[in-house]
mmCIF file of C-alpha atoms in Angstrom:
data_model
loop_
_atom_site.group_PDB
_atom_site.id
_atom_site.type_symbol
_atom_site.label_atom_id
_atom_site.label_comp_id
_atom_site.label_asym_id
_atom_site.label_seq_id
_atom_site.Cartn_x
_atom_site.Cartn_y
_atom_site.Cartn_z
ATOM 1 C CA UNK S 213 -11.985 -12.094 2.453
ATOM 2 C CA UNK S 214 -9.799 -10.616 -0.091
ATOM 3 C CA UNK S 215 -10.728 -13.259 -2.783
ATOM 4 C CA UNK S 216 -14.320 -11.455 -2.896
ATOM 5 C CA UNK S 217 -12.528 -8.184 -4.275
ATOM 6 C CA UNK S 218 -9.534 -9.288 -5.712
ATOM 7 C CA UNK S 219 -9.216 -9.130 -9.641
ATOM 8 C CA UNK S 220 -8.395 -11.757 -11.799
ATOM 9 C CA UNK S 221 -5.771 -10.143 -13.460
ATOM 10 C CA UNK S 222 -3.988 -8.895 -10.193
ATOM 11 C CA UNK S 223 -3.853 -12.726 -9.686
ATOM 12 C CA UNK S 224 -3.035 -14.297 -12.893
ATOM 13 C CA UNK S 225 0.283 -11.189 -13.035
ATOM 14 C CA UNK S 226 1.433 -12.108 -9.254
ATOM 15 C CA UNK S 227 1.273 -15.562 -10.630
ATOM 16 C CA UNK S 228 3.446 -14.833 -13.461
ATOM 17 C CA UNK S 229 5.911 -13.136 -11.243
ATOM 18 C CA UNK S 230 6.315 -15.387 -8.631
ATOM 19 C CA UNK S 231 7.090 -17.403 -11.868
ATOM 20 C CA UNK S 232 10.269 -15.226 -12.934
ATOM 21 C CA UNK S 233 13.541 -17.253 -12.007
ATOM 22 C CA UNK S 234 15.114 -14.746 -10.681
ATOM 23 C CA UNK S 235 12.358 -13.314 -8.604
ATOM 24 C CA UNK S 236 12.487 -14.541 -5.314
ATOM 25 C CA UNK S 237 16.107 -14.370 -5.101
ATOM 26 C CA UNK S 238 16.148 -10.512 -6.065
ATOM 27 C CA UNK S 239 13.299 -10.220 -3.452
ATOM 28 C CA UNK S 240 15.376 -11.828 -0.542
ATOM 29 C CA UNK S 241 18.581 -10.319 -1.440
ATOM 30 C CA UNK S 242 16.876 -6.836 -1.230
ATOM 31 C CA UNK S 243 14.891 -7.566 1.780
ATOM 32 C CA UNK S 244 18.346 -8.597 3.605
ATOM 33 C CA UNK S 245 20.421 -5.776 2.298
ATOM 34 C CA UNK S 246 17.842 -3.286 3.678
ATOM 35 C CA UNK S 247 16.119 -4.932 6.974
ATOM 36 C CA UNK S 248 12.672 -3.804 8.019
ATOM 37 C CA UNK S 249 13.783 -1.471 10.659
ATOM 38 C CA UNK S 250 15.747 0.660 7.981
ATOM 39 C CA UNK S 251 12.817 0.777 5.167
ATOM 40 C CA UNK S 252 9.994 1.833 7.858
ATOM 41 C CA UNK S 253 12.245 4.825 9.030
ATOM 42 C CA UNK S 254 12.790 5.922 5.333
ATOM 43 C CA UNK S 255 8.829 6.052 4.619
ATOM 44 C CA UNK S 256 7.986 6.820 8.455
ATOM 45 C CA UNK S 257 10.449 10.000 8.738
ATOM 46 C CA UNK S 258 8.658 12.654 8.235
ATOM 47 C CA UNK S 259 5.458 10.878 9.250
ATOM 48 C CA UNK S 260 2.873 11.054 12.559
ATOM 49 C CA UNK S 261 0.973 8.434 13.354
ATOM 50 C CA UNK S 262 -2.943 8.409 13.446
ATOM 51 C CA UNK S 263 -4.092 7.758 16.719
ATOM 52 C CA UNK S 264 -6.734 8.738 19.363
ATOM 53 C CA UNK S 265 -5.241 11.997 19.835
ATOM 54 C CA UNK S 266 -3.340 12.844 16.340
ATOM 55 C CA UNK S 267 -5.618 13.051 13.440
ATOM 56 C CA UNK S 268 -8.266 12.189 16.138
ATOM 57 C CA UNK S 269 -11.211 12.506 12.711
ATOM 58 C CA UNK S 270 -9.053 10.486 10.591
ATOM 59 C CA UNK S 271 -8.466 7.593 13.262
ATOM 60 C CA UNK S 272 -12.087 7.246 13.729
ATOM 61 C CA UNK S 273 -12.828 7.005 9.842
ATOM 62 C CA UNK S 274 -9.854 4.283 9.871
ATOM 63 C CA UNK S 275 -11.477 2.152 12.790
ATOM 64 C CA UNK S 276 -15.000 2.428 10.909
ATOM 65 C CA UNK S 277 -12.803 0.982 7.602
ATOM 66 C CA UNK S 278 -11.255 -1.570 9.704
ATOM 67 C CA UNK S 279 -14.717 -2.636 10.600
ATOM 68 C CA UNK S 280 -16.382 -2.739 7.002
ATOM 69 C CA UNK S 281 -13.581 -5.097 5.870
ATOM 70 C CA UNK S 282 -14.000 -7.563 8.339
ATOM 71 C CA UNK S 283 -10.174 -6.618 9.197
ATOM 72 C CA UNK S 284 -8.790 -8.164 12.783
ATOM 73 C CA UNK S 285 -6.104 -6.124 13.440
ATOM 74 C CA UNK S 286 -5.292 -1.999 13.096
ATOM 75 C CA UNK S 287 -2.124 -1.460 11.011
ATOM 76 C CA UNK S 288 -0.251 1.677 11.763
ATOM 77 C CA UNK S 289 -1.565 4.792 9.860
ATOM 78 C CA UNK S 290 0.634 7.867 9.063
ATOM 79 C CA UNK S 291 0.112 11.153 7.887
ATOM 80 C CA UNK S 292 3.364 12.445 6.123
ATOM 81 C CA UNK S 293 4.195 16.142 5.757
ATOM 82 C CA UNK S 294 3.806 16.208 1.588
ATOM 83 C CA UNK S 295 1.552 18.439 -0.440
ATOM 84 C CA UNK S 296 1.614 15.103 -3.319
ATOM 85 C CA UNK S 297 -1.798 13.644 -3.323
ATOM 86 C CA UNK S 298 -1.263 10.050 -2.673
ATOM 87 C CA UNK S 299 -1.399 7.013 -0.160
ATOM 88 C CA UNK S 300 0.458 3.886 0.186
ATOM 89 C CA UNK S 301 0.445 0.907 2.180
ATOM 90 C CA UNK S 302 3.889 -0.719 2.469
ATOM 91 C CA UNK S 303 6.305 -2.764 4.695
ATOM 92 C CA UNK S 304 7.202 -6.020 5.090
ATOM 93 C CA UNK S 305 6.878 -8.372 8.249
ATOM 94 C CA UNK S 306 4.787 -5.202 9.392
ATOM 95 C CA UNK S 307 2.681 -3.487 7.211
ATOM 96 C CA UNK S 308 1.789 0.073 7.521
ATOM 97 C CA UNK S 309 -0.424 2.716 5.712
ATOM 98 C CA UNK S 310 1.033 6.494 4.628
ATOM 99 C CA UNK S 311 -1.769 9.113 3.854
ATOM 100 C CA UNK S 312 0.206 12.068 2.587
ATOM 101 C CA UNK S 313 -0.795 15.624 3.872
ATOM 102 C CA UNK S 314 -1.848 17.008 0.588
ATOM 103 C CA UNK S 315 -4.398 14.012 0.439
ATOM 104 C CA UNK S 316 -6.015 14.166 3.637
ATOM 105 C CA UNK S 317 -5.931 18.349 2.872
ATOM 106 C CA UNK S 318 -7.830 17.402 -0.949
ATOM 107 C CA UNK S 319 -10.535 14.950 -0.605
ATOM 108 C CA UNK S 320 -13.300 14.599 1.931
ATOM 109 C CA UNK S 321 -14.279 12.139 4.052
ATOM 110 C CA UNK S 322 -16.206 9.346 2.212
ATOM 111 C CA UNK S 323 -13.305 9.918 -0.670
ATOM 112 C CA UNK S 324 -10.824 9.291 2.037
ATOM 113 C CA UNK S 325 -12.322 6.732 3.447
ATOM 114 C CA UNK S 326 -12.404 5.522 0.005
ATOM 115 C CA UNK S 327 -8.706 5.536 0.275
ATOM 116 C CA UNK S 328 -8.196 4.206 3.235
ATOM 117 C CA UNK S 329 -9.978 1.019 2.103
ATOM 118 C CA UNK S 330 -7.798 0.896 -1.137
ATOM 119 C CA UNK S 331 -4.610 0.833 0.668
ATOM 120 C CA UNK S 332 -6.515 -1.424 3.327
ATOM 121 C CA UNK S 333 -7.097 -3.642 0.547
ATOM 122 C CA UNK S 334 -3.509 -3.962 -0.656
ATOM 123 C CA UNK S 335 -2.640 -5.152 3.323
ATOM 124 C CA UNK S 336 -4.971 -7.840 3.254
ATOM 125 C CA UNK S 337 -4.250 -8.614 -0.264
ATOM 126 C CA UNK S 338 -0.844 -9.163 0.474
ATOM 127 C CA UNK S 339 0.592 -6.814 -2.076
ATOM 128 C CA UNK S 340 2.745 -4.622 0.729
ATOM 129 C CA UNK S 341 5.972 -6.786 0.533
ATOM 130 C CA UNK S 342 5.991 -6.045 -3.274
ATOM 131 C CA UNK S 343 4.752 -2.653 -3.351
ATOM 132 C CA UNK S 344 7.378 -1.961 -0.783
ATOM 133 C CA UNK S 345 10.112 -3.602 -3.047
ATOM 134 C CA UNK S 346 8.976 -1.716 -6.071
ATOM 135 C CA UNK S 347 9.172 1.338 -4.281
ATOM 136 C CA UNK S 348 12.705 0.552 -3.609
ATOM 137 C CA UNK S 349 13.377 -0.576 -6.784
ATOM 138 C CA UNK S 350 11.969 2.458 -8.486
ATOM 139 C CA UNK S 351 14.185 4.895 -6.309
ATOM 140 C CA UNK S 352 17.099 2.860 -6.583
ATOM 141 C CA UNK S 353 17.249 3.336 -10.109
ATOM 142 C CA UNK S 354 16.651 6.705 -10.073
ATOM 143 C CA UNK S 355 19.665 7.190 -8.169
ATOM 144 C CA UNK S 356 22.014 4.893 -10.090
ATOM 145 C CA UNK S 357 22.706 2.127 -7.618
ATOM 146 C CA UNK S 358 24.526 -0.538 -8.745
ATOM 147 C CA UNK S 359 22.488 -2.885 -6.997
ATOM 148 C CA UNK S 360 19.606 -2.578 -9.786
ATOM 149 C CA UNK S 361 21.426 -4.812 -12.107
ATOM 150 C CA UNK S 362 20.159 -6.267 -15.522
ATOM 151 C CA UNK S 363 17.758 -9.154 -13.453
ATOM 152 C CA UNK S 364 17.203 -6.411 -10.905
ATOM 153 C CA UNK S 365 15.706 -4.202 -13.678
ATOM 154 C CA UNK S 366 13.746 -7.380 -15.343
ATOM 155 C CA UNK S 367 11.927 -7.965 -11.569
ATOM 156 C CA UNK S 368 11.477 -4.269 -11.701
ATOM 157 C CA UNK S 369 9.618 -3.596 -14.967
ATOM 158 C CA UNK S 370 7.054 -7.769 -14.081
ATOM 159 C CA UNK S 371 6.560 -5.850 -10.551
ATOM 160 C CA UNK S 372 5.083 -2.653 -12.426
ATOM 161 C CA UNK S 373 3.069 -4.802 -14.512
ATOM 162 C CA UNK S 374 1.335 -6.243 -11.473
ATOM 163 C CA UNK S 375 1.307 -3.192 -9.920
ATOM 164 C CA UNK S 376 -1.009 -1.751 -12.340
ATOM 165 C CA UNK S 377 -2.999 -4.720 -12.178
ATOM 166 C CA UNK S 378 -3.420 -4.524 -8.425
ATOM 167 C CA UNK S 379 -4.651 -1.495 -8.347
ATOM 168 C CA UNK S 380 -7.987 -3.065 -9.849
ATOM 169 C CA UNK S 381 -7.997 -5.251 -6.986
ATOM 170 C CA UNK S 382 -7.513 -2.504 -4.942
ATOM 171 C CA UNK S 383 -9.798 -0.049 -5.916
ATOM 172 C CA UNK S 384 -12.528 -2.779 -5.672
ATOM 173 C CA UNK S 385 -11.527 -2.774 -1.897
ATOM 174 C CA UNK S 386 -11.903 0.692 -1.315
ATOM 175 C CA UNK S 387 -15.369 0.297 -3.295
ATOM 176 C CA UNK S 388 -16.573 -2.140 -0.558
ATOM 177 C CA UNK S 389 -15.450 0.604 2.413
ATOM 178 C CA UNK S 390 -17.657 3.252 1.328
ATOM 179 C CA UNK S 391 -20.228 1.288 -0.928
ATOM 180 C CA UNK S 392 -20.821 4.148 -3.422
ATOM 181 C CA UNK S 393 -19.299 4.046 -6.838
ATOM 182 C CA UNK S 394 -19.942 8.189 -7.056
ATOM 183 C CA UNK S 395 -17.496 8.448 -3.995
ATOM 184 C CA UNK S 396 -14.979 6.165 -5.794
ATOM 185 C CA UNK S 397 -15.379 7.833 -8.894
ATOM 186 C CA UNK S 398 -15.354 11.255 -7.486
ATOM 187 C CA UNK S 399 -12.140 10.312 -5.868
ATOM 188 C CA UNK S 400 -10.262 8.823 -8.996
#
């Protein structure tokens, strides 16, 4: 269960947020300006999805995660065309995991698996809505939009907070899939 990994201060920070007035109503209003359909073609794009038969290696290691952490259902995984080392898990009604090419290319495969459990972990932590929105947030304001007003800005900067903070939670989770702190710290 996700309460066996996640850190207290990853809970006490989502607790603070979900405190903000104006949280839930930036949330929703972003949400229904964007749709799912929209935000899952913008980080899916230039994405294939791990399957039997694409990233045949990589879809095996994901089912053997799946396992470890007692998880009941396979999320989509992607592998998107990017030399940037990273990983994400995002989405919203549907959550989904992005490995990019440059990771899968880096690490090997306990250190992936490693990060497939992290990002694993923020599914069945329930971070992706908010990690998704942050996203968002974070590229909106890059480009200018108006729609990252003053309260848009103040949701922005308590959502990086928390992000930080459930990242520990995380990284416990991807601990747990590969049971060997030299494989986590190898990875970091």
């Amino acid at each position: 269960a996700p309460r066996a990994w996640e850190h207290p201060a990853d809970k006490a920070a989502l607790a603070a947020l979900r405190k903000l007035p104006v949280f839930d109503d930036v949330l929703r209003k972003l949400f229904g300006f964007f749709g799912e359909k929209p935000i899952r073609l913008a980080f899916q794009a230039n994405a294939v999805r791990v399957s039997e038969r694409q990233f045949p290696h990589i879809h095996a290691m994901y089912k053997d995660v799946l396992r470890t952490m007692d998880c009941d259902r396979e999320y989509q995984l992607f592998v998107s065309q990017t030399p940037i080392v990273n990983a994400g898990a995002y989405g919203m009604d549907e959550p989904f995991i992005i490995l990019n090419s440059g990771t899968v290319t880096l690490l090997e495969d306990e250190e992936l698996r490693y990060i497939l459990g992290h990002e694993l972990g923020h599914i069945l932590s329930d971070h992706v809505l908010y990690r998704t929105m942050t996203a968002l947030l974070i590229e909106l304001a890059g480009m200018g939009f108006p729609i990252v007003g003053i309260a848009a800005r103040a949701v922005l900067v308590a959502l990086l907070e928390w992000s930080r903070k459930a990242e520990l939670s995380c990284d416990r989770a991807g601990l747990l899939s590969v049971q060997d702190p030299e494989v986590v710290m190898r990875t970091m």
